[in-house]
C-alpha positions as a printed Julia matrix, in Angstrom:
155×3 Matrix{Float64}:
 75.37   -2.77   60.71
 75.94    0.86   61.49
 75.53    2.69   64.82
 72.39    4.13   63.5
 70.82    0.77   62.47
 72.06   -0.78   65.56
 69.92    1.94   67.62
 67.28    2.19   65.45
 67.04   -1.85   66.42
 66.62   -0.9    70.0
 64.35    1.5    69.83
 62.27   -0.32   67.06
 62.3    -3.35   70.2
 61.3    -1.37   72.84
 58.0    -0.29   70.49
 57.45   -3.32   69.96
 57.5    -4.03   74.22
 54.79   -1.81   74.99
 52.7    -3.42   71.63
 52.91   -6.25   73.3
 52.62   -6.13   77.25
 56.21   -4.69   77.53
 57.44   -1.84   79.48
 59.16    0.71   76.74
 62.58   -0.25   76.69
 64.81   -2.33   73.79
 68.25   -2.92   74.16
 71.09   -4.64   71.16
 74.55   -5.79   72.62
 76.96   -5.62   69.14
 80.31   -6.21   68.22
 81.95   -4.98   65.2
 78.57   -3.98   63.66
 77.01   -7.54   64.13
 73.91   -8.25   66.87
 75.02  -10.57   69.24
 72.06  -10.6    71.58
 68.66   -8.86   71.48
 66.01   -8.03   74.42
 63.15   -6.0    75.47
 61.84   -4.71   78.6
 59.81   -8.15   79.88
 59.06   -6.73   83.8
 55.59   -6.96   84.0
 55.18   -9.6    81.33
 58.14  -12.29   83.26
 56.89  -10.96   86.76
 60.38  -10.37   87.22
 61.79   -6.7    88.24
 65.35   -7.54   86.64
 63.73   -7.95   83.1
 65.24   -5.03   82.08
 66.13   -5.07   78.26
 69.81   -4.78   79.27
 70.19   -6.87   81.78
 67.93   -9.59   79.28
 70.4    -8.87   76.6
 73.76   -9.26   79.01
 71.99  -12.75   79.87
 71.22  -13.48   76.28
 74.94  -12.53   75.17
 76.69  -14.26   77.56
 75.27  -17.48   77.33
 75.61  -17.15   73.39
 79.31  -16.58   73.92
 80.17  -18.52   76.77
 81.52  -15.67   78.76
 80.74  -13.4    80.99
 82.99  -10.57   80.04
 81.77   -8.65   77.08
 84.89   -7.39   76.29
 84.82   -6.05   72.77
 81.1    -5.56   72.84
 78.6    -2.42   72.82
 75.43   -1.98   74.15
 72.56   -0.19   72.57
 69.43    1.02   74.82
 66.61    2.95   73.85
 66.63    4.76   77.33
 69.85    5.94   80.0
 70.28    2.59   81.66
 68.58    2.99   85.3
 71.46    2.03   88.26
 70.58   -1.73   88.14
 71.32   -2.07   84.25
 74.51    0.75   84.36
 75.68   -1.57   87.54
 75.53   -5.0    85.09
 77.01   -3.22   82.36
 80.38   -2.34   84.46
 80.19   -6.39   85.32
 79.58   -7.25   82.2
 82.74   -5.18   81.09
 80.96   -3.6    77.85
 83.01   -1.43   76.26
 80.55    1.65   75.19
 76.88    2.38   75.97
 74.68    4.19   73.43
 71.43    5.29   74.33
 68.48    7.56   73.23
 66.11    8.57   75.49
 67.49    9.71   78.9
 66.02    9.67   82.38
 64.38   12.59   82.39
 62.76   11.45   79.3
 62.06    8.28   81.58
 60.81   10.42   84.57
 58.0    12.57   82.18
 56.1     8.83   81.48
 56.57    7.49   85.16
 60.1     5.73   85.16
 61.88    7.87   87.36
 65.15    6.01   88.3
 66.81    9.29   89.64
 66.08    8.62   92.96
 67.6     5.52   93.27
 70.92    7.27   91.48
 70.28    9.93   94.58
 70.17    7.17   97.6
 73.38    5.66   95.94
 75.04    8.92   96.72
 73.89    8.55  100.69
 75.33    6.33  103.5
 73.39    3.27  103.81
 71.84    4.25  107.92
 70.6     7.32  105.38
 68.78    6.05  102.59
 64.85    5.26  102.39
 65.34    1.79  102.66
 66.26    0.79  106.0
 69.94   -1.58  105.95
 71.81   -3.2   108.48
 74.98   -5.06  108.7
 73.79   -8.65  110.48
 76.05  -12.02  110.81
 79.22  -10.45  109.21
 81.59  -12.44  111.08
 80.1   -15.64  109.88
 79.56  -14.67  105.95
 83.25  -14.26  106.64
 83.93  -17.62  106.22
 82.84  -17.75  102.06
 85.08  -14.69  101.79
 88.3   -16.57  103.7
 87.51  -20.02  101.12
 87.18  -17.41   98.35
 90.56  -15.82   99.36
 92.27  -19.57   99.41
 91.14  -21.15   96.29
 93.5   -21.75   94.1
 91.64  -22.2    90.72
 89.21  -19.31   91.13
 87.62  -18.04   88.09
 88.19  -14.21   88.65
 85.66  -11.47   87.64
């Protein structure tokens, strides 16, 4: 498939979201053309706040392929990913992201991510929601076995 098809995809499953319970969102992960995994926005409809259409289709690709770098592989997204889906596509290691609406376009129907993108900027003792650093010296202790093991699957 082309780059047009492959967008016209997402954007033809994020329709299809809000026809059916959905928040407005689609999103294709390719590679070389071909769909390797395929999701819509399911937030409301899972009760789950991660059901983002890319994060679903990051799921949905890596447990296809067995892998949880997406080397090689695009995403498509009807929308700008917010900073939750942008943050699992940098884990996910996809190599380009194409989208369509951004998030001002997002913002004029009531998604406006931009303020989380604005308390990522601050220091955590600044942002909205209150943080604090509690127990560090004994979470240290997963980070020193981390640090030791020898067959460690990095990512």
């Amino acid at each position: 498939m082309e780059k047009r098809e492959l967008m016209m995809r997402a954007i033809e499953l994020s329709e299809n979201s809000v026809r059916n319970g959905g928040g407005p969102f689609g999103a294709v992960i390719a590679k070389d053309g071909e769909i390797i995994a395929e999701a819509s926005n399911r937030v409301t409809v899972d009760c789950d706040p991660t059901a983002h259409a890319e994060v679903s289709a990051i799921r949905k690709a890596a447990q296809k392929l067995g892998t949880f770098d997406l080397r090689g592989h695009e995403i498509y997204t009807s929308c700008e990913p917010c900073p939750m889906c942008l943050g699992a596509i940098y884990w996910a290691r996809l190599d380009k992201i194409y989208y369509a609406n951004d998030r001002k376009d997002a913002a004029r129907i009531g998604f406006d991510d931009d303020f989380i993108y604005q308390e990522l900027e601050l220091r955590p003792e600044d942002r909205k929601k209150p943080s604090e650093v509690f127990m560090a010296s004994e979470a240290k202790k997963a980070f020193e076995l981390w640090m030791e093991k020898d067959d460690k699957a990095e990512y």
